[in-house]
Every structure is written in C-alpha cells, then in structure tokens.
PDB file of C-alpha atoms in Angstrom:
ATOM      1  CA  GLU D   1    -211.259-127.065  -4.837  1.00  0.00           C
ATOM      2  CA  VAL D   2    -211.959-123.312  -5.637  1.00  0.00           C
ATOM      3  CA  GLN D   3    -209.489-121.122  -3.709  1.00  0.00           C
ATOM      4  CA  LEU D   4    -208.680-117.486  -3.484  1.00  0.00           C
ATOM      5  CA  VAL D   5    -205.257-116.782  -1.731  1.00  0.00           C
ATOM      6  CA  GLN D   6    -204.490-113.220  -1.031  1.00  0.00           C
ATOM      7  CA  SER D   7    -201.060-111.768  -0.275  1.00  0.00           C
ATOM      8  CA  GLY D   8    -199.807-110.886   3.194  1.00  0.00           C
ATOM      9  CA  ALA D   9    -200.575-108.096   5.857  1.00  0.00           C
ATOM     10  CA  GLU D  10    -198.843-104.927   4.950  1.00  0.00           C
ATOM     11  CA  VAL D  11    -197.839-101.912   7.214  1.00  0.00           C
ATOM     12  CA  LYS D  12    -197.274 -98.732   5.195  1.00  0.00           C
ATOM     13  CA  LYS D  13    -196.781 -94.910   5.841  1.00  0.00           C
ATOM     14  CA  PRO D  14    -199.168 -92.384   4.615  1.00  0.00           C
ATOM     15  CA  GLY D  15    -198.199 -91.372   0.825  1.00  0.00           C
ATOM     16  CA  GLU D  16    -196.729 -94.675   0.079  1.00  0.00           C
ATOM     17  CA  SER D  17    -197.849 -96.890  -2.695  1.00  0.00           C
ATOM     18  CA  LEU D  18    -199.090-100.469  -2.493  1.00  0.00           C
ATOM     19  CA  LYS D  19    -200.313-103.282  -4.472  1.00  0.00           C
ATOM     20  CA  ILE D  20    -202.143-106.404  -2.894  1.00  0.00           C
ATOM     21  CA  SER D  21    -202.797-109.562  -4.825  1.00  0.00           C
ATOM     22  CA  CYS D  22    -205.520-112.473  -5.108  1.00  0.00           C
ATOM     23  CA  LYS D  23    -204.547-115.533  -6.791  1.00  0.00           C
ATOM     24  CA  GLY D  24    -207.279-117.726  -7.843  1.00  0.00           C
ATOM     25  CA  SER D  25    -207.058-121.557  -8.465  1.00  0.00           C
ATOM     26  CA  GLY D  26    -209.308-124.693  -8.922  1.00  0.00           C
ATOM     27  CA  TYR D  27    -211.413-122.838 -11.556  1.00  0.00           C
ATOM     28  CA  SER D  28    -211.312-121.041 -14.816  1.00  0.00           C
ATOM     29  CA  PHE D  29    -209.805-117.851 -13.654  1.00  0.00           C
ATOM     30  CA  PRO D  30    -210.790-115.745 -16.703  1.00  0.00           C
ATOM     31  CA  SER D  31    -214.396-116.898 -16.560  1.00  0.00           C
ATOM     32  CA  TYR D  32    -215.701-115.193 -13.475  1.00  0.00           C
ATOM     33  CA  TRP D  33    -215.561-111.708 -12.235  1.00  0.00           C
ATOM     34  CA  ILE D  34    -213.346-110.789  -9.244  1.00  0.00           C
ATOM     35  CA  GLY D  35    -214.622-108.166  -6.953  1.00  0.00           C
ATOM     36  CA  TRP D  36    -212.774-106.365  -3.864  1.00  0.00           C
ATOM     37  CA  VAL D  37    -214.468-105.498  -0.589  1.00  0.00           C
ATOM     38  CA  ARG D  38    -213.261-103.038   2.095  1.00  0.00           C
ATOM     39  CA  GLN D  39    -213.806-103.649   5.783  1.00  0.00           C
ATOM     40  CA  ARG D  40    -212.465-100.936   8.217  1.00  0.00           C
ATOM     41  CA  PRO D  41    -211.734-102.189  11.933  1.00  0.00           C
ATOM     42  CA  GLY D  42    -215.235-102.838  13.557  1.00  0.00           C
ATOM     43  CA  LYS D  43    -217.213-101.798  10.374  1.00  0.00           C
ATOM     44  CA  GLY D  44    -219.249-103.217   7.737  1.00  0.00           C
ATOM     45  CA  LEU D  45    -218.517-104.453   4.235  1.00  0.00           C
ATOM     46  CA  GLU D  46    -217.907-101.688   1.477  1.00  0.00           C
ATOM     47  CA  TRP D  47    -218.013-102.989  -2.257  1.00  0.00           C
ATOM     48  CA  MET D  48    -215.257-101.268  -4.065  1.00  0.00           C
ATOM     49  CA  GLY D  49    -215.118-102.619  -7.500  1.00  0.00           C
ATOM     50  CA  MET D  50    -214.766-105.551  -9.767  1.00  0.00           C
ATOM     51  CA  ILE D  51    -212.737-106.708 -12.863  1.00  0.00           C
ATOM     52  CA  SER D  52    -213.457-109.286 -15.530  1.00  0.00           C
ATOM     53  CA  PRO D  53    -209.841-111.216 -15.841  1.00  0.00           C
ATOM     54  CA  ASP D  54    -210.945-112.315 -19.296  1.00  0.00           C
ATOM     55  CA  ASP D  55    -210.715-108.659 -20.828  1.00  0.00           C
ATOM     56  CA  SER D  56    -209.673-106.429 -17.855  1.00  0.00           C
ATOM     57  CA  ASP D  57    -213.196-104.740 -17.964  1.00  0.00           C
ATOM     58  CA  THR D  58    -213.407-102.807 -14.661  1.00  0.00           C
ATOM     59  CA  ARG D  59    -216.253-101.279 -12.722  1.00  0.00           C
ATOM     60  CA  TYR D  60    -215.850 -99.102  -9.669  1.00  0.00           C
ATOM     61  CA  SER D  61    -217.821 -97.786  -7.085  1.00  0.00           C
ATOM     62  CA  PRO D  62    -218.042 -94.110  -7.159  1.00  0.00           C
ATOM     63  CA  SER D  63    -216.823 -94.071  -3.700  1.00  0.00           C
ATOM     64  CA  PHE D  64    -213.541 -95.628  -4.774  1.00  0.00           C
ATOM     65  CA  GLN D  65    -213.197 -94.395  -8.268  1.00  0.00           C
ATOM     66  CA  GLY D  66    -209.863 -92.560  -8.712  1.00  0.00           C
ATOM     67  CA  GLN D  67    -208.751 -93.741  -5.230  1.00  0.00           C
ATOM     68  CA  VAL D  68    -207.557 -97.289  -6.186  1.00  0.00           C
ATOM     69  CA  THR D  69    -206.939 -99.342  -9.182  1.00  0.00           C
ATOM     70  CA  ILE D  70    -208.109-102.766  -9.873  1.00  0.00           C
ATOM     71  CA  SER D  71    -206.244-104.755 -12.546  1.00  0.00           C
ATOM     72  CA  ALA D  72    -205.637-108.494 -13.265  1.00  0.00           C
ATOM     73  CA  GLY D  73    -203.114-110.704 -14.868  1.00  0.00           C
ATOM     74  CA  ARG D  74    -205.171-113.502 -16.872  1.00  0.00           C
ATOM     75  CA  SER D  75    -202.021-115.718 -17.335  1.00  0.00           C
ATOM     76  CA  ILE D  76    -201.195-115.945 -13.915  1.00  0.00           C
ATOM     77  CA  SER D  77    -204.858-116.101 -12.335  1.00  0.00           C
ATOM     78  CA  THR D  78    -204.361-113.114 -10.258  1.00  0.00           C
ATOM     79  CA  ALA D  79    -206.132-109.905  -9.339  1.00  0.00           C
ATOM     80  CA  TYR D  80    -204.712-106.866  -8.061  1.00  0.00           C
ATOM     81  CA  LEU D  81    -205.733-103.898  -5.893  1.00  0.00           C
ATOM     82  CA  GLN D  82    -203.297-100.917  -5.689  1.00  0.00           C
ATOM     83  CA  TRP D  83    -203.132 -97.432  -4.264  1.00  0.00           C
ATOM     84  CA  SER D  84    -200.541 -94.710  -5.404  1.00  0.00           C
ATOM     85  CA  SER D  85    -200.639 -92.816  -2.261  1.00  0.00           C
ATOM     86  CA  LEU D  86    -202.042 -94.202   0.957  1.00  0.00           C
ATOM     87  CA  LYS D  87    -204.180 -92.466   3.779  1.00  0.00           C
ATOM     88  CA  ALA D  88    -204.633 -93.410   7.189  1.00  0.00           C
ATOM     89  CA  SER D  89    -208.211 -93.881   6.485  1.00  0.00           C
ATOM     90  CA  ASP D  90    -207.051 -96.730   4.073  1.00  0.00           C
ATOM     91  CA  THR D  91    -206.553 -99.046   7.134  1.00  0.00           C
ATOM     92  CA  ALA D  92    -208.725-102.029   6.822  1.00  0.00           C
ATOM     93  CA  VAL D  93    -209.032-105.532   5.804  1.00  0.00           C
ATOM     94  CA  TYR D  94    -209.653-106.069   1.920  1.00  0.00           C
ATOM     95  CA  TYR D  95    -211.136-109.158   0.580  1.00  0.00           C
ATOM     96  CA  CYS D  96    -211.188-110.307  -2.912  1.00  0.00           C
ATOM     97  CA  ALA D  97    -214.158-112.614  -3.980  1.00  0.00           C
ATOM     98  CA  ARG D  98    -215.471-114.378  -7.026  1.00  0.00           C
ATOM     99  CA  SER D  99    -218.557-113.337  -8.605  1.00  0.00           C
ATOM    100  CA  SER D 100    -220.947-116.143  -9.798  1.00  0.00           C
ATOM    101  CA  GLY D 101    -224.030-116.338 -11.772  1.00  0.00           C
ATOM    102  CA  PHE D 102    -226.546-113.747  -9.841  1.00  0.00           C
ATOM    103  CA  GLU D 103    -223.251-111.736  -9.101  1.00  0.00           C
ATOM    104  CA  GLN D 104    -223.211-113.257  -5.790  1.00  0.00           C
ATOM    105  CA  PHE D 105    -219.739-113.710  -4.138  1.00  0.00           C
ATOM    106  CA  ASP D 106    -219.567-117.339  -3.796  1.00  0.00           C
ATOM    107  CA  TYR D 107    -215.883-117.736  -2.790  1.00  0.00           C
ATOM    108  CA  TRP D 108    -213.748-115.283  -0.667  1.00  0.00           C
ATOM    109  CA  GLY D 109    -210.125-114.927  -0.256  1.00  0.00           C
ATOM    110  CA  GLN D 110    -208.915-114.908   3.491  1.00  0.00           C
ATOM    111  CA  GLY D 111    -208.404-111.075   3.495  1.00  0.00           C
ATOM    112  CA  THR D 112    -205.420-108.863   3.489  1.00  0.00           C
ATOM    113  CA  LEU D 113    -204.841-106.318   6.627  1.00  0.00           C
ATOM    114  CA  VAL D 114    -203.510-103.033   5.282  1.00  0.00           C
ATOM    115  CA  THR D 115    -202.179-100.656   8.128  1.00  0.00           C
ATOM    116  CA  VAL D 116    -201.401 -97.127   7.101  1.00  0.00           C
ATOM    117  CA  SER D 117    -199.693 -95.263  10.043  1.00  0.00           C
ATOM    118  CA  SER D 118    -196.960 -92.827  10.508  1.00  0.00           C
TER     119      SER D 118
ATOM    120  CA  ASP Y   1    -226.618 -95.892  -5.739  1.00  0.00           C
ATOM    121  CA  ILE Y   2    -229.069 -98.350  -4.249  1.00  0.00           C
ATOM    122  CA  GLN Y   3    -229.243 -98.151  -0.469  1.00  0.00           C
ATOM    123  CA  MET Y   4    -229.567-101.020   1.623  1.00  0.00           C
ATOM    124  CA  THR Y   5    -231.161-100.792   5.166  1.00  0.00           C
ATOM    125  CA  GLN Y   6    -231.267-103.780   7.403  1.00  0.00           C
ATOM    126  CA  SER Y   7    -233.155-104.306  10.446  1.00  0.00           C
ATOM    127  CA  PRO Y   8    -232.618-104.692  13.472  1.00  0.00           C
ATOM    128  CA  SER Y   9    -228.910-103.670  13.566  1.00  0.00           C
ATOM    129  CA  SER Y  10    -228.461-106.209  16.434  1.00  0.00           C
ATOM    130  CA  LEU Y  11    -230.532-108.744  18.240  1.00  0.00           C
ATOM    131  CA  SER Y  12    -230.221-111.073  21.168  1.00  0.00           C
ATOM    132  CA  ALA Y  13    -231.686-114.547  20.817  1.00  0.00           C
ATOM    133  CA  SER Y  14    -231.438-118.029  22.410  1.00  0.00           C
ATOM    134  CA  VAL Y  15    -230.283-121.445  20.799  1.00  0.00           C
ATOM    135  CA  GLY Y  16    -233.703-122.726  19.116  1.00  0.00           C
ATOM    136  CA  ASP Y  17    -235.295-119.495  18.514  1.00  0.00           C
ATOM    137  CA  ARG Y  18    -236.637-118.365  15.036  1.00  0.00           C
ATOM    138  CA  VAL Y  19    -234.644-115.246  13.802  1.00  0.00           C
ATOM    139  CA  ILE Y  20    -235.785-113.000  11.064  1.00  0.00           C
ATOM    140  CA  ILE Y  21    -233.698-110.244   9.576  1.00  0.00           C
ATOM    141  CA  THR Y  22    -234.873-107.783   7.094  1.00  0.00           C
ATOM    142  CA  CYS Y  23    -233.211-105.970   4.472  1.00  0.00           C
ATOM    143  CA  ARG Y  24    -234.924-103.094   2.477  1.00  0.00           C
ATOM    144  CA  ALA Y  25    -233.632-101.626  -0.882  1.00  0.00           C
ATOM    145  CA  SER Y  26    -233.946 -98.103  -1.730  1.00  0.00           C
ATOM    146  CA  GLN Y  27    -235.209 -98.926  -4.980  1.00  0.00           C
ATOM    147  CA  GLY Y  28    -236.406-102.164  -6.905  1.00  0.00           C
ATOM    148  CA  ILE Y  29    -233.892-104.885  -7.350  1.00  0.00           C
ATOM    149  CA  SER Y  30    -236.005-107.575  -8.580  1.00  0.00           C
ATOM    150  CA  GLY Y  31    -234.774-110.725  -6.982  1.00  0.00           C
ATOM    151  CA  TYR Y  32    -230.915-109.856  -6.990  1.00  0.00           C
ATOM    152  CA  LEU Y  33    -230.339-110.002  -3.184  1.00  0.00           C
ATOM    153  CA  ASN Y  34    -227.769-112.115  -1.302  1.00  0.00           C
ATOM    154  CA  TRP Y  35    -227.207-112.846   2.174  1.00  0.00           C
ATOM    155  CA  TYR Y  36    -223.737-113.485   3.876  1.00  0.00           C
ATOM    156  CA  GLN Y  37    -222.622-114.500   7.447  1.00  0.00           C
ATOM    157  CA  GLN Y  38    -219.423-113.234   8.850  1.00  0.00           C
ATOM    158  CA  LYS Y  39    -217.927-114.421  12.092  1.00  0.00           C
ATOM    159  CA  PRO Y  40    -215.101-112.314  13.971  1.00  0.00           C
ATOM    160  CA  GLY Y  41    -211.818-112.244  12.076  1.00  0.00           C
ATOM    161  CA  LYS Y  42    -213.072-114.357   9.272  1.00  0.00           C
ATOM    162  CA  ALA Y  43    -213.997-113.764   5.650  1.00  0.00           C
ATOM    163  CA  PRO Y  44    -217.776-113.347   4.665  1.00  0.00           C
ATOM    164  CA  LYS Y  45    -219.614-116.662   3.813  1.00  0.00           C
ATOM    165  CA  LEU Y  46    -222.257-116.785   1.228  1.00  0.00           C
ATOM    166  CA  LEU Y  47    -225.666-118.211   2.697  1.00  0.00           C
ATOM    167  CA  ILE Y  48    -228.472-117.262   0.184  1.00  0.00           C
ATOM    168  CA  TYR Y  49    -228.164-115.919  -3.407  1.00  0.00           C
ATOM    169  CA  ALA Y  50    -230.955-114.424  -5.677  1.00  0.00           C
ATOM    170  CA  ALA Y  51    -233.044-113.791  -2.769  1.00  0.00           C
ATOM    171  CA  SER Y  52    -234.081-117.464  -2.012  1.00  0.00           C
ATOM    172  CA  ASN Y  53    -231.517-119.964  -3.284  1.00  0.00           C
ATOM    173  CA  LEU Y  54    -229.530-122.114  -0.626  1.00  0.00           C
ATOM    174  CA  GLN Y  55    -225.941-121.794  -1.306  1.00  0.00           C
ATOM    175  CA  SER Y  56    -224.573-125.401  -1.452  1.00  0.00           C
ATOM    176  CA  GLY Y  57    -223.623-126.771   1.770  1.00  0.00           C
ATOM    177  CA  VAL Y  58    -225.445-124.114   4.011  1.00  0.00           C
ATOM    178  CA  PRO Y  59    -227.886-125.778   6.403  1.00  0.00           C
ATOM    179  CA  SER Y  60    -231.565-125.872   5.557  1.00  0.00           C
ATOM    180  CA  ARG Y  61    -232.415-123.859   8.754  1.00  0.00           C
ATOM    181  CA  PHE Y  62    -231.526-120.824   6.642  1.00  0.00           C
ATOM    182  CA  SER Y  63    -233.781-119.522   4.105  1.00  0.00           C
ATOM    183  CA  GLY Y  64    -234.402-116.180   2.348  1.00  0.00           C
ATOM    184  CA  SER Y  65    -237.500-114.561   0.570  1.00  0.00           C
ATOM    185  CA  GLY Y  66    -238.703-111.361  -0.919  1.00  0.00           C
ATOM    186  CA  SER Y  67    -238.498-109.501  -4.162  1.00  0.00           C
ATOM    187  CA  GLY Y  68    -238.714-105.897  -5.288  1.00  0.00           C
ATOM    188  CA  THR Y  69    -237.455-103.811  -2.296  1.00  0.00           C
ATOM    189  CA  ASP Y  70    -238.315-106.109   0.694  1.00  0.00           C
ATOM    190  CA  PHE Y  71    -236.425-109.095   1.711  1.00  0.00           C
ATOM    191  CA  THR Y  72    -235.983-111.630   4.851  1.00  0.00           C
ATOM    192  CA  LEU Y  73    -233.542-113.830   5.880  1.00  0.00           C
ATOM    193  CA  THR Y  74    -234.974-116.599   8.316  1.00  0.00           C
ATOM    194  CA  ILE Y  75    -233.186-118.920  10.658  1.00  0.00           C
ATOM    195  CA  SER Y  76    -235.703-121.411  11.679  1.00  0.00           C
ATOM    196  CA  SER Y  77    -233.863-122.708  14.852  1.00  0.00           C
ATOM    197  CA  LEU Y  78    -230.843-120.927  15.923  1.00  0.00           C
ATOM    198  CA  GLN Y  79    -227.683-122.929  16.461  1.00  0.00           C
ATOM    199  CA  PRO Y  80    -224.815-122.002  18.698  1.00  0.00           C
ATOM    200  CA  GLU Y  81    -222.567-121.697  15.321  1.00  0.00           C
ATOM    201  CA  ASP Y  82    -224.941-119.134  13.953  1.00  0.00           C
ATOM    202  CA  PHE Y  83    -223.926-116.244  16.313  1.00  0.00           C
ATOM    203  CA  ALA Y  84    -222.470-114.035  13.843  1.00  0.00           C
ATOM    204  CA  THR Y  85    -222.926-110.870  11.801  1.00  0.00           C
ATOM    205  CA  TYR Y  86    -225.320-111.029   8.790  1.00  0.00           C
ATOM    206  CA  TYR Y  87    -225.211-108.673   5.597  1.00  0.00           C
ATOM    207  CA  CYS Y  88    -227.561-108.118   2.627  1.00  0.00           C
ATOM    208  CA  GLN Y  89    -226.223-107.297  -0.618  1.00  0.00           C
ATOM    209  CA  GLN Y  90    -227.791-106.127  -3.737  1.00  0.00           C
ATOM    210  CA  SER Y  91    -226.165-107.360  -7.215  1.00  0.00           C
ATOM    211  CA  TYR Y  92    -228.888-105.562  -9.377  1.00  0.00           C
ATOM    212  CA  ASN Y  93    -226.458-102.591 -10.129  1.00  0.00           C
ATOM    213  CA  ILE Y  94    -223.138-100.908  -9.703  1.00  0.00           C
ATOM    214  CA  PRO Y  95    -222.316-100.294  -6.864  1.00  0.00           C
ATOM    215  CA  ARG Y  96    -223.276-103.781  -5.266  1.00  0.00           C
ATOM    216  CA  ASN Y  97    -223.813-102.333  -1.878  1.00  0.00           C
ATOM    217  CA  PHE Y  98    -224.141-104.021   1.400  1.00  0.00           C
ATOM    218  CA  GLY Y  99    -226.448-103.532   4.181  1.00  0.00           C
ATOM    219  CA  GLN Y 100    -224.881-102.204   7.326  1.00  0.00           C
ATOM    220  CA  GLY Y 101    -225.052-105.680   9.014  1.00  0.00           C
ATOM    221  CA  THR Y 102    -227.175-107.396  11.687  1.00  0.00           C
ATOM    222  CA  LYS Y 103    -225.186-108.859  14.674  1.00  0.00           C
ATOM    223  CA  VAL Y 104    -226.936-111.840  16.138  1.00  0.00           C
ATOM    224  CA  GLU Y 105    -225.762-112.313  19.618  1.00  0.00           C
ATOM    225  CA  ILE Y 106    -226.333-114.805  22.512  1.00  0.00           C
ATOM    226  CA  LYS Y 107    -229.199-113.983  24.922  1.00  0.00           C
TER     227      LYS Y 107
END
C-alpha cells in the first residue's frame, strides 16, 4: 500500500527555523517526484514546488522560490520542506503528494499544520 | 504562470442532481488537467487525471472532459458523500497551479 506519512504539527515563533518531513512507503520512492502544497486557513491549494528523490532535481513556484527549501533523502525515502525564518503568514497546512504519470498527485500525505505566532 | 479559473466558486445542489464544474486555463494546456476533491480537515483526493481519466477506485458518476483551455468535471447524480470542495490543477508546466476551488453544498 502506497503511503506518505508526514511529521506532526508544529508551533513556532516568527523568525524561527523549521523542517517538516514526508516519508514514503509501499513503492519505489526514488521513481516518483514529490510535490508540496500549501493551504492557508480557509483558503485554496497552492503549489509550492517539487523534487525528484532520485537525483534531487528541484523545481519551485516563483511565489515560493527563496522562501522555502525542498530536499530529499533517497536512502530513507523521505522528502523535506524547510524554512530558515518563519513568518506569521506561513501559518498553514502543508501537504506532500506523489506525482505520477501525467504529473497528477495520486497519493497525498495527511498534512502538517504549521502555526507561527508570537 | 498559467492561471486556472473555476466556475462557479460555490453551488447548492440536491442529492441526485447533475452537477457541472468548469475550469478555464489562461493558455492552452493540452490535456494536462486534473481534478481533486477535498473534504474539511482532509487531504485532497485525486478524482480525474489527464482531463478524462478516472482514478482507480473513484465512482463512475464522476467524469471529466475538455482539452486546450476549457475543461469540465461532471457528477452525474450527486450523492451525500460528494458534498465537498473541488479543485482543478494544470500539470502542463511549472508552477502546476490549482484553481480557486468550487464548494458544493447541500440545497
């Protein structure tokens, strides 16, 4: 069974750093790109970027380029999303998802709620 | 960036109704269009990929059509479990933007 399991909810202060994770199982992790999607409270889905766990080739949305870093550990089947300095506007649920044949997201993690508040 | 515009933003319908949601891309995306369903507090779920392909396990009352810039998601007979928010997404180029969503509510 394909699964993506994300790390737990986080509460952080503005200016702090954070790295959240997404662990894949039940399939060949290096063979599928992993994408990250933001959903602010009460709002829609925003595509942030994606990474190939095979060679760490990474693509970012211009809206998120320089704001976050996407990485992956091929040997431990885990993708990461990190911030060096959080803002209150980063408060959101972040989803990882597997990208399949036509670049559709066919499997999703359960989401990680990140709350940034002083 | 390619902008995706869904209409309507929300709709009220009754069980058994036929529901049609449209999605328009700001430029041609061939058939690289996906549809997702999201229920409150849950991750999105893939319904349709490549415009018209039903994802495994998704009921056949869901169907998709279109090519180029104009696409539709049709629910042939709305069921109680279909009340949710629906998103289109283009996977033609980067960034793979989503539409703003269509909330389907109970009439």
